XYZ file of C-alpha atoms in Angstrom:
660
model
C -88.669 -10.091 12.384
C -87.346 -11.977 9.438
C -89.741 -12.070 6.298
C -91.476 -15.298 6.068
C -90.863 -15.250 2.355
C -86.901 -15.183 2.793
C -85.077 -17.695 0.868
C -84.312 -20.418 3.470
C -80.992 -20.007 5.099
C -80.151 -16.617 3.593
C -80.402 -13.792 6.205
C -78.849 -11.415 3.931
C -81.730 -11.592 1.330
C -84.706 -10.720 3.578
C -86.894 -9.541 0.442
C -86.384 -12.342 -1.852
C -89.475 -14.088 -3.207
C -89.944 -17.172 -5.330
C -89.668 -16.517 -8.968
C -92.877 -17.747 -10.891
C -92.056 -20.737 -13.236
C -88.792 -21.517 -11.537
C -87.909 -24.704 -9.834
C -88.271 -24.624 -6.107
C -85.348 -22.735 -4.392
C -84.898 -20.189 -7.154
C -85.566 -16.487 -5.978
C -85.718 -13.231 -7.637
C -83.277 -10.102 -7.172
C -80.759 -12.496 -5.190
C -78.137 -10.241 -3.688
C -75.423 -12.525 -2.109
C -73.748 -15.193 -4.304
C -72.549 -18.277 -2.518
C -70.115 -20.624 -4.268
C -71.301 -19.717 -7.927
C -69.384 -21.869 -10.520
C -69.547 -22.039 -14.368
C -67.711 -23.880 -17.185
C -66.912 -21.696 -20.135
C -65.711 -22.395 -23.632
C -62.625 -20.645 -25.021
C -64.681 -17.468 -26.186
C -65.860 -17.081 -22.478
C -69.365 -18.281 -23.084
C -71.298 -20.459 -20.632
C -71.319 -24.240 -21.202
C -72.831 -25.034 -17.784
C -73.499 -23.077 -14.371
C -74.559 -24.469 -10.955
C -77.825 -23.601 -9.374
C -76.352 -20.992 -7.048
C -74.930 -18.796 -9.867
C -78.059 -19.256 -12.123
C -80.211 -18.033 -9.147
C -78.000 -15.089 -8.638
C -78.541 -14.150 -12.452
C -82.295 -14.769 -12.000
C -82.409 -17.356 -14.555
C -82.368 -20.995 -15.005
C -79.051 -22.975 -15.986
C -80.742 -23.679 -19.397
C -81.317 -19.898 -19.933
C -77.967 -18.996 -19.263
C -76.273 -21.748 -21.519
C -74.358 -20.116 -24.480
C -74.263 -16.516 -23.214
C -71.235 -14.441 -22.235
C -70.344 -14.529 -18.534
C -68.514 -11.072 -18.838
C -71.727 -9.477 -20.403
C -73.986 -11.039 -17.670
C -71.663 -9.734 -15.028
C -71.697 -6.182 -16.832
C -75.548 -6.368 -16.482
C -75.116 -6.695 -12.568
C -72.402 -3.955 -12.326
C -71.241 -1.901 -15.458
C -67.728 -1.818 -14.317
C -67.273 -5.649 -14.146
C -67.472 -6.657 -17.872
C -64.374 -5.113 -19.177
C -62.326 -6.156 -16.124
C -63.458 -9.642 -16.157
C -62.873 -9.879 -19.808
C -59.361 -8.794 -19.439
C -58.860 -11.173 -16.521
C -59.939 -14.268 -18.839
C -57.738 -13.030 -21.631
C -54.587 -12.689 -19.322
C -54.780 -15.811 -17.286
C -52.725 -18.607 -18.463
C -53.485 -21.315 -16.095
C -54.813 -20.254 -12.617
C -55.598 -16.910 -11.173
C -57.748 -14.967 -8.889
C -59.341 -11.489 -8.978
C -61.532 -9.298 -6.785
C -64.222 -7.182 -8.544
C -65.170 -4.072 -6.567
C -68.659 -2.722 -7.020
C -69.704 0.599 -8.223
C -71.417 1.195 -4.814
C -70.984 -0.266 -1.247
C -74.043 -2.291 -1.151
C -73.806 -6.003 0.179
C -73.160 -8.358 -2.619
C -71.509 -5.594 -4.909
C -67.987 -7.032 -4.485
C -67.237 -10.190 -6.147
C -64.417 -12.602 -5.940
C -63.327 -14.449 -9.014
C -61.083 -17.550 -9.480
C -60.263 -19.232 -12.797
C -58.763 -22.422 -13.775
C -57.913 -23.449 -17.212
C -57.881 -27.130 -18.449
C -57.122 -27.106 -22.118
C -59.848 -25.237 -24.120
C -62.115 -25.319 -21.106
C -62.260 -22.544 -18.373
C -63.541 -23.398 -15.007
C -64.929 -20.180 -12.991
C -65.803 -19.835 -9.406
C -67.528 -16.572 -8.303
C -68.227 -15.675 -4.708
C -69.550 -12.594 -2.966
C -67.089 -10.999 -0.430
C -67.855 -8.559 2.394
C -66.773 -5.139 2.075
C -64.202 -3.806 4.487
C -65.327 -3.260 8.222
C -65.667 0.446 7.918
C -68.011 0.102 5.064
C -70.104 -2.641 6.829
C -70.761 -0.428 9.806
C -72.175 2.158 7.471
C -74.357 -0.506 5.596
C -75.757 -2.040 8.801
C -76.612 0.661 11.355
C -77.871 -0.670 14.658
C -81.496 0.428 14.095
C -81.842 -2.178 11.225
C -81.153 -5.054 13.329
C -84.130 -6.497 15.380
C -82.407 -9.246 17.103
C -80.150 -8.151 20.030
C -77.869 -11.206 20.157
C -77.272 -11.121 16.162
C -76.543 -7.220 16.576
C -73.870 -7.698 19.287
C -72.286 -10.601 17.496
C -72.210 -8.676 14.182
C -70.712 -5.479 15.895
C -68.147 -7.639 17.693
C -67.055 -9.128 14.256
C -66.820 -5.500 12.841
C -64.619 -4.365 15.690
C -62.424 -7.384 15.441
C -61.818 -6.900 11.677
C -61.227 -3.044 12.054
C -58.654 -3.641 14.869
C -56.876 -6.218 12.672
C -57.045 -3.798 9.690
C -55.588 -1.044 11.882
C -52.751 -3.344 13.171
C -51.966 -4.516 9.714
C -51.607 -0.769 8.536
C -49.726 0.662 11.504
C -47.788 -2.226 13.060
C -44.046 -2.081 11.955
C -44.022 -5.751 11.091
C -45.803 -7.620 8.455
C -48.653 -10.136 9.074
C -49.382 -12.788 6.545
C -51.360 -15.729 5.707
C -49.683 -17.985 3.093
C -51.108 -20.765 1.052
C -49.077 -24.037 0.383
C -48.175 -22.728 -3.172
C -46.602 -19.709 -1.373
C -49.209 -17.171 -2.624
C -50.814 -14.995 -0.147
C -54.393 -15.094 0.984
C -53.453 -11.945 3.235
C -50.405 -9.876 3.723
C -49.973 -6.438 5.290
C -49.751 -3.389 3.075
C -46.054 -2.617 4.409
C -44.894 -5.363 2.275
C -44.776 -2.914 -0.730
C -42.253 -0.594 1.026
C -39.973 -3.579 1.641
C -40.326 -5.215 -1.862
C -41.783 -2.897 -4.226
C -44.743 -5.313 -4.953
C -48.167 -4.238 -3.679
C -50.188 -6.453 -1.251
C -52.594 -6.990 -4.043
C -49.986 -8.389 -6.333
C -48.649 -10.554 -3.559
C -52.145 -12.134 -3.314
C -52.303 -13.010 -6.955
C -48.959 -14.277 -7.922
C -47.193 -17.044 -5.954
C -43.929 -16.546 -7.808
C -43.211 -12.994 -6.055
C -42.182 -14.772 -2.793
C -39.271 -16.534 -4.361
C -38.382 -13.671 -6.629
C -37.620 -11.394 -3.600
C -35.753 -13.977 -1.278
C -32.145 -13.263 -1.367
C -30.379 -15.954 -3.605
C -28.180 -17.160 -0.792
C -30.993 -17.740 1.606
C -33.583 -19.520 -0.676
C -32.140 -22.935 -0.184
C -31.841 -22.619 3.671
C -35.268 -21.166 3.935
C -36.846 -23.953 1.781
C -35.095 -26.594 4.046
C -36.535 -24.886 7.037
C -39.962 -24.902 5.730
C -39.822 -28.579 4.952
C -38.427 -29.350 8.425
C -41.242 -27.282 9.888
C -43.788 -29.774 8.619
C -42.087 -32.194 11.058
C -41.034 -29.783 14.045
C -42.955 -26.582 14.256
C -40.154 -25.167 16.438
C -38.087 -24.918 13.090
C -40.474 -22.360 11.804
C -38.510 -19.454 13.287
C -35.691 -17.835 11.696
C -34.121 -15.046 9.667
C -33.522 -14.396 5.958
C -33.001 -11.610 3.323
C -35.280 -10.123 0.730
C -34.478 -7.579 -2.016
C -36.785 -4.695 -3.222
C -37.373 -5.496 -6.737
C -36.782 -2.065 -8.028
C -33.862 -0.704 -5.931
C -32.081 -3.955 -4.884
C -32.194 -2.933 -1.407
C -31.531 -5.873 0.992
C -33.882 -6.255 4.128
C -33.199 -8.545 6.885
C -36.314 -10.291 8.166
C -36.946 -12.140 11.461
C -39.777 -14.831 10.607
C -42.134 -16.760 12.722
C -44.737 -18.864 10.897
C -47.224 -21.401 12.033
C -48.169 -24.284 9.863
C -52.082 -24.753 9.351
C -53.012 -28.313 8.880
C -56.270 -30.284 8.434
C -57.564 -32.844 10.786
C -55.712 -35.516 8.875
C -52.391 -33.722 8.613
C -52.454 -32.110 5.359
C -50.837 -28.601 5.132
C -53.380 -25.959 4.277
C -50.966 -23.061 4.530
C -49.105 -20.751 7.012
C -49.699 -17.849 9.306
C -47.068 -15.817 10.684
C -45.289 -12.475 10.940
C -42.115 -10.728 9.618
C -40.145 -8.117 11.470
C -37.571 -5.872 9.780
C -34.257 -6.464 11.896
C -32.025 -4.737 9.356
C -30.624 -2.100 11.691
C -30.125 -4.514 14.535
C -28.220 -6.795 12.169
C -26.134 -3.925 10.987
C -25.424 -2.875 14.614
C -24.286 -6.440 15.490
C -22.097 -6.786 12.508
C -20.395 -3.403 13.101
C -19.665 -4.546 16.779
C -18.301 -7.731 15.757
C -16.170 -6.103 12.975
C -14.899 -3.429 15.307
C -13.969 -6.090 17.998
C -12.084 -8.258 15.169
C -10.329 -5.071 13.961
C -9.361 -3.990 17.448
C -7.844 -7.461 18.202
C -6.224 -7.561 14.512
C -4.648 -4.162 15.082
C -3.120 -5.321 18.339
C -1.564 -8.276 16.685
C -0.460 -6.282 13.582
C 1.271 -3.578 15.679
C 3.208 -6.145 17.790
C 4.433 -8.218 14.653
C 5.394 -5.021 12.887
C 7.333 -3.918 16.048
C 9.159 -7.365 16.111
C 9.744 -7.077 12.475
C 11.233 -3.613 12.819
C 13.578 -4.992 15.499
C 14.753 -7.873 13.201
C 15.341 -5.404 10.387
C 17.512 -3.251 12.713
C 19.812 -6.047 13.448
C 20.164 -6.891 9.797
C 20.988 -3.125 9.066
C 23.579 -2.900 11.802
C 25.267 -6.264 10.943
C 25.410 -5.234 7.174
C 26.759 -1.835 7.935
C 29.403 -3.358 10.226
C 30.448 -5.898 7.673
C 30.387 -3.491 4.893
C 32.763 -1.181 6.535
C 35.349 -3.875 6.951
C 35.455 -4.680 3.197
C 37.401 -2.969 0.444
C 35.197 -0.523 -1.690
C 35.452 -2.592 -4.875
C 34.613 -5.829 -3.206
C 31.554 -7.486 -4.749
C 30.786 -8.755 -1.348
C 30.589 -5.215 -0.170
C 28.018 -4.447 -3.039
C 25.965 -7.165 -1.772
C 25.923 -6.041 1.810
C 25.066 -2.679 0.602
C 22.000 -4.044 -1.257
C 21.093 -6.073 1.646
C 21.110 -2.857 4.084
C 19.167 -0.797 1.447
C 16.525 -3.508 1.224
C 16.267 -3.794 4.895
C 15.785 -0.304 5.439
C 12.843 -0.407 2.938
C 11.365 -3.103 4.773
C 11.730 -1.233 7.942
C 10.068 1.783 6.567
C 7.095 -0.237 5.314
C 6.722 -1.763 8.652
C 6.830 1.804 10.199
C 3.862 2.641 7.612
C 1.865 -0.366 9.029
C 2.232 0.696 12.602
C 1.159 4.155 11.493
C -2.145 2.930 9.885
C -3.138 1.832 13.610
C -2.102 5.102 15.205
C -5.089 6.289 17.391
C -8.277 4.728 18.225
C -11.814 4.746 16.519
C -13.637 7.782 17.847
C -10.615 9.964 18.510
C -10.684 13.177 16.481
C -7.632 15.156 15.861
C -5.839 17.652 13.400
C -4.342 16.014 10.323
C -2.966 16.986 6.961
C -5.127 14.992 4.459
C -2.102 14.813 1.982
C -0.033 13.074 4.620
C -2.809 10.469 5.387
C -2.954 9.900 1.612
C 0.717 9.514 1.141
C 1.064 7.084 3.936
C -1.662 4.935 2.661
C -0.539 5.051 -0.823
C 2.967 3.744 0.068
C 1.304 0.608 1.675
C -1.365 0.058 -1.056
C 1.278 -0.060 -3.813
C 2.770 -3.001 -2.064
C -0.431 -5.035 -1.549
C -2.817 -4.180 -4.499
C -2.366 -6.339 -7.586
C 0.235 -4.986 -10.227
C -2.456 -4.744 -12.865
C -3.766 -1.656 -11.218
C -1.534 1.374 -11.580
C -1.610 3.972 -8.528
C -1.275 7.660 -9.100
C -1.458 10.588 -6.983
C -2.505 14.300 -7.636
C -1.907 16.136 -4.589
C -2.557 19.732 -3.594
C 0.821 21.552 -3.078
C -0.165 23.150 0.345
C -1.155 21.335 3.431
C -4.857 20.489 3.723
C -5.742 20.657 7.464
C -8.919 18.665 8.538
C -10.419 17.758 11.783
C -11.278 14.082 11.660
C -10.855 10.532 12.983
C -7.718 9.430 11.207
C -8.259 5.783 12.196
C -11.856 5.692 10.472
C -10.600 7.683 7.583
C -7.995 5.319 6.590
C -10.476 2.480 6.725
C -12.880 4.497 4.392
C -9.844 5.232 1.748
C -8.788 1.486 1.881
C -12.378 0.465 1.241
C -12.795 2.846 -1.692
C -9.414 1.550 -3.092
C -10.585 -2.135 -2.837
C -13.791 -1.420 -4.514
C -11.888 0.272 -7.310
C -9.744 -2.721 -7.769
C -12.719 -4.973 -8.027
C -14.128 -2.741 -10.611
C -11.018 -3.140 -12.732
C -10.501 -7.044 -13.101
C -8.459 -6.452 -16.330
C -6.415 -3.517 -14.728
C -6.605 0.022 -14.967
C -5.608 3.345 -13.110
C -6.340 4.175 -9.593
C -5.981 7.927 -8.823
C -6.102 9.609 -5.366
C -6.322 13.316 -5.770
C -6.569 16.110 -3.205
C -7.930 19.610 -3.830
C -8.652 22.927 -1.993
C -12.124 24.782 -3.042
C -13.084 28.287 -2.258
C -16.389 27.866 -3.915
C -19.247 25.504 -3.168
C -18.870 22.213 -5.265
C -21.519 21.195 -7.833
C -21.480 17.552 -6.741
C -24.276 15.144 -7.602
C -25.573 12.313 -5.674
C -24.419 13.493 -2.261
C -24.761 11.702 0.932
C -24.415 13.760 4.031
C -24.353 17.554 4.136
C -21.952 19.583 1.877
C -19.700 21.634 4.419
C -19.320 25.343 4.151
C -16.492 26.866 2.020
C -13.462 26.664 2.212
C -13.649 22.993 1.491
C -11.177 20.104 1.177
C -11.650 17.150 -1.126
C -10.208 13.900 -1.462
C -11.041 11.909 -4.813
C -10.714 8.338 -5.503
C -11.016 7.547 -9.151
C -10.873 4.408 -11.250
C -11.093 3.512 -14.855
C -13.377 0.435 -14.228
C -16.781 -0.645 -15.286
C -18.629 1.998 -13.735
C -21.989 2.035 -11.785
C -25.290 2.101 -13.558
C -27.197 5.305 -13.119
C -30.215 3.754 -11.635
C -28.131 2.271 -8.883
C -26.303 5.531 -7.754
C -29.029 6.447 -5.269
C -28.858 2.929 -3.666
C -25.214 2.212 -3.348
C -25.122 3.839 0.151
C -27.901 1.760 1.539
C -26.844 -1.095 3.998
C -26.271 -4.577 2.357
C -26.571 -3.173 -1.213
C -23.734 -4.519 -3.400
C -23.349 -5.191 -7.118
C -20.731 -7.765 -6.399
C -21.345 -11.534 -6.840
C -22.604 -13.614 -3.759
C -20.036 -14.089 -1.068
C -17.729 -11.321 -2.602
C -19.083 -8.237 -0.771
C -21.088 -7.514 2.552
C -22.644 -4.382 1.144
C -21.474 -2.431 4.330
C -18.508 -0.686 2.925
C -20.255 2.476 1.206
C -22.756 2.385 4.027
C -19.914 2.953 6.457
C -18.484 5.587 4.267
C -21.783 7.324 4.580
C -21.892 7.010 8.356
C -18.291 8.334 8.409
C -19.439 11.526 6.233
C -22.529 11.917 8.519
C -20.376 11.834 11.786
C -17.883 14.275 10.575
C -20.448 16.877 9.143
C -18.814 15.969 5.871
C -20.209 14.788 2.471
C -19.565 12.109 -0.085
C -20.542 12.380 -3.668
C -20.200 9.945 -6.668
C -19.742 10.587 -10.359
C -19.871 7.334 -12.712
C -20.433 6.258 -16.201
C -20.777 2.849 -17.411
C -17.413 1.332 -18.793
C -15.795 4.811 -18.006
C -15.010 4.593 -14.526
C -16.186 5.977 -10.937
C -14.953 8.800 -8.851
C -15.950 9.142 -5.112
C -15.457 12.518 -3.494
C -15.089 13.119 0.162
C -15.736 16.682 1.155
C -14.533 18.085 4.479
C -14.559 21.569 5.832
C -11.071 23.030 6.154
C -9.971 22.960 9.686
C -9.685 26.448 11.520
C -8.206 24.802 14.730
C -11.296 25.669 16.751
C -13.145 22.586 16.193
C -11.867 20.728 19.329
C -12.760 23.635 21.629
C -16.267 23.806 20.140
C -16.767 20.030 20.604
C -15.479 20.176 24.127
C -17.816 23.142 24.961
C -21.042 21.477 23.516
C -23.582 20.345 26.015
C -23.385 16.890 26.796
C -26.672 15.092 26.190
C -27.305 12.940 29.361
C -29.723 10.063 29.549
C -33.229 10.781 31.053
C -33.251 7.589 32.823
C -30.323 6.827 35.068
C -28.843 3.400 35.840
C -27.642 2.823 39.482
C -25.831 0.053 41.194
C -27.216 -0.471 44.651
C -25.128 -2.306 47.245
C -26.699 -3.063 50.434
C -27.792 -5.667 53.150
C -29.927 -8.401 51.581
C -33.545 -8.525 52.438
C -36.266 -5.746 52.815
C -34.082 -2.535 52.978
C -32.350 -3.465 49.637
C -35.656 -4.646 48.100
C -37.589 -1.711 49.173
C -35.052 0.768 48.160
C -34.697 -0.722 44.740
C -38.525 -0.667 44.208
C -38.707 2.843 45.268
C -36.141 3.949 42.697
C -37.569 1.964 39.896
C -41.135 3.524 40.503
C -39.529 6.793 40.068
C -37.806 6.058 36.750
C -34.451 4.696 37.471
C -32.762 1.461 36.264
C -31.456 -0.247 39.416
C -29.193 -3.361 39.714
C -29.259 -4.476 43.353
C -26.482 -6.696 44.992
C -25.496 -7.453 48.617
C -22.139 -8.964 47.649
C -18.726 -7.072 47.639
C -17.280 -9.356 44.995
C -20.388 -9.208 42.681
C -20.543 -5.532 42.965
C -17.188 -5.050 41.569
C -17.873 -7.672 38.952
C -21.032 -5.832 37.823
C -19.217 -2.433 37.815
C -16.784 -3.606 35.376
C -19.183 -5.648 33.089
C -19.879 -4.103 29.631
C -23.495 -5.118 30.066
C -24.149 -1.982 32.059
C -23.420 1.661 31.834
C -23.684 3.060 35.367
C -24.017 6.616 36.145
C -24.334 6.175 39.810
C -23.444 4.002 42.844
C -25.759 3.782 45.768
C -24.199 2.507 48.945
C -26.658 1.683 51.712
C -25.079 1.458 55.278
C -27.032 0.108 58.100
C -25.797 -0.942 61.673
C -25.439 -4.510 60.517
C -24.119 -3.902 56.987
C -21.021 -1.465 56.854
C -19.261 -3.166 54.132
C -19.766 -0.132 51.703
C -17.666 1.915 53.787
C -14.897 -0.652 53.676
C -15.171 -0.706 49.838
C -14.900 2.895 49.425
C -11.125 2.955 48.423
C -11.549 0.120 45.907
C -14.614 1.185 44.276
C -14.305 4.976 44.300
C -10.850 4.747 42.989
C -11.470 2.386 40.247
C -14.882 4.106 39.113
C -13.886 7.750 39.590
C -16.525 8.936 36.823
C -19.445 7.504 38.812
C -21.512 9.785 40.900
C -21.553 7.989 44.473
C -24.261 8.134 47.131
C -24.579 7.010 50.758
C -28.029 5.987 51.868
C -27.594 6.111 55.626
C -29.501 3.817 57.802
C -27.567 4.164 60.997
C -25.783 6.771 63.152
C -22.979 8.650 61.414
C -20.719 7.753 64.172
C -20.744 4.132 62.968
C -19.523 4.898 59.575
C -15.994 5.959 58.642
C -15.919 9.795 58.226
C -13.332 9.560 55.378
C -15.836 7.562 53.427
C -18.714 10.078 53.982
C -16.407 12.931 52.716
C -15.626 11.069 49.564
C -19.225 10.279 48.362
C -21.183 13.031 46.274
C -24.150 13.019 48.801
C -25.263 11.421 51.970
C -28.978 10.872 52.189
C -30.928 9.483 55.181
C -32.580 6.061 54.560
C -35.840 7.147 55.736
C -36.250 10.070 53.461
C -39.425 10.266 51.395
C -39.328 8.997 47.811
C -39.708 12.546 46.591
C -36.543 13.843 48.534
C -34.524 10.853 47.718
C -35.116 11.261 44.025
C -34.657 14.943 43.890
C -31.527 14.809 45.709
C -30.195 11.927 43.430
C -31.024 13.783 40.261
C -29.673 17.084 41.644
C -26.129 15.431 41.565
C -26.418 13.180 38.587
C -27.884 16.061 36.267
C -25.419 18.553 37.579
C -23.287 19.752 34.657
């Protein structure tokens, strides 16, 4: 039962009694503060207070006039006075703060907001509930008399606890944002991505636009403005930067505007998801596709160019031989022939750059790769950059993907050129090491000795020490907007990790930078070791099922999916061939269902099995063997009766698919 002396409408104060001598409505020992407000002078003393705050201090408004609000708060909780004084002293115009209590009792957690207008300070104080876990301890079930209230209260606690757990463990970020872009709530994960704590995000509205990438600020603002008219425009992507490391993160955002009944914008509620890895993958695929096409065009043009130069060389030699030795025309033809030969050699170098394909490892001499690239770079890099080579005398054998290594070297060279806008020296150095190197700022794992090293050094501006640990992060760049993708050194790091190599960097500001690529010296057993390494097969197999339209195909597909297979069903010969050649799927098996009225799989055997020789093939037989071409049955990997149990069907399929 609720005490009959409780203050009206305040169920959280069941023991309050009217204080003698106070106006009606004032009560003693008030615990919960609801919408307390005060006006303070520049010294922080009370000019006036409302009835709610006066009741909470167990005084009348007149008694509180002239007293220090910070000192009065300190009487309620010793830890509040100093924090509130600092809060008043540091606030310029508007701010908010939460004062935690020294214990977990209800009412001992206070929210404070201040607004300064000239010399006058307006303060609003409001009690706030502790976190849900603390509330469960403060209000155990036996203390509640009314079942309905208890159930409602427990449901609120559980809902808040679930939201809190979600905000801590969900990989995305949940937020509630005010119209001024400050945050009423934001998940703690925001600190990991931005370097700013969730509490700071709630206090300062400037943080939002401080972390948004410069290039995305205007488009994001335009989308927010359009969203007020069309909520569908409130979904998009943008980039943010970590305030300490500069690391760039791509976010996918969905926000929902919250408006009043008359259309006034009250704020936003939404989520952010980190899509950096997905963005990197998409860009790498797009880049690889473009480079593949560009490589094909370059090789063709270089080949045609070589043919043209060959004709010029042949004609110049023919006419040169027909002229007298002292003829000036002969000297000119000799110069034309020499120049054409140099152009042909350069064309050959360009063709050599595109030898091989990404992902193909082989044995190479590191010196030879560097010499080939330097010949090309000397022709295309600005003349203000002087290229030098310091190569090991002996061959340096490595086992690597030469196609990707050339891309890495070119990228390091272009970065060096950008670091020397006024010119300088670019040095390519190779070396052999019998002892483990003392290499700082290493990405990847230093290989076992003996090692081979490629160093690319410049005399440019250098990299600040604070950035050295971040330069290999995706999208990190020190270049101006639009001048760099931030993926060059990230791709170099991936190359090193893929080759069990390492990359290290040494740099001093205004003194240049040197990147070192460390490889293990090839012993010519690497290819055999890779070939003998066990192949990691997928645990869930993808099958193409070709069979008669209807129940047979549908039920077979359902049985396989229930047992862990991905299945793409089709009943069309043309569609089957089209799907098999589609890059959208990676099939490991082809299931051909043969019934008395559907024998097309047998007729397809020659076309499909010859084109897709790497696939395991199965015949699910739903008719007599005599009805099916025996040559077809001999070519498939397994013949399984259509009426086999699911367990038998699955075991026989996996026995073939997972066979080494």
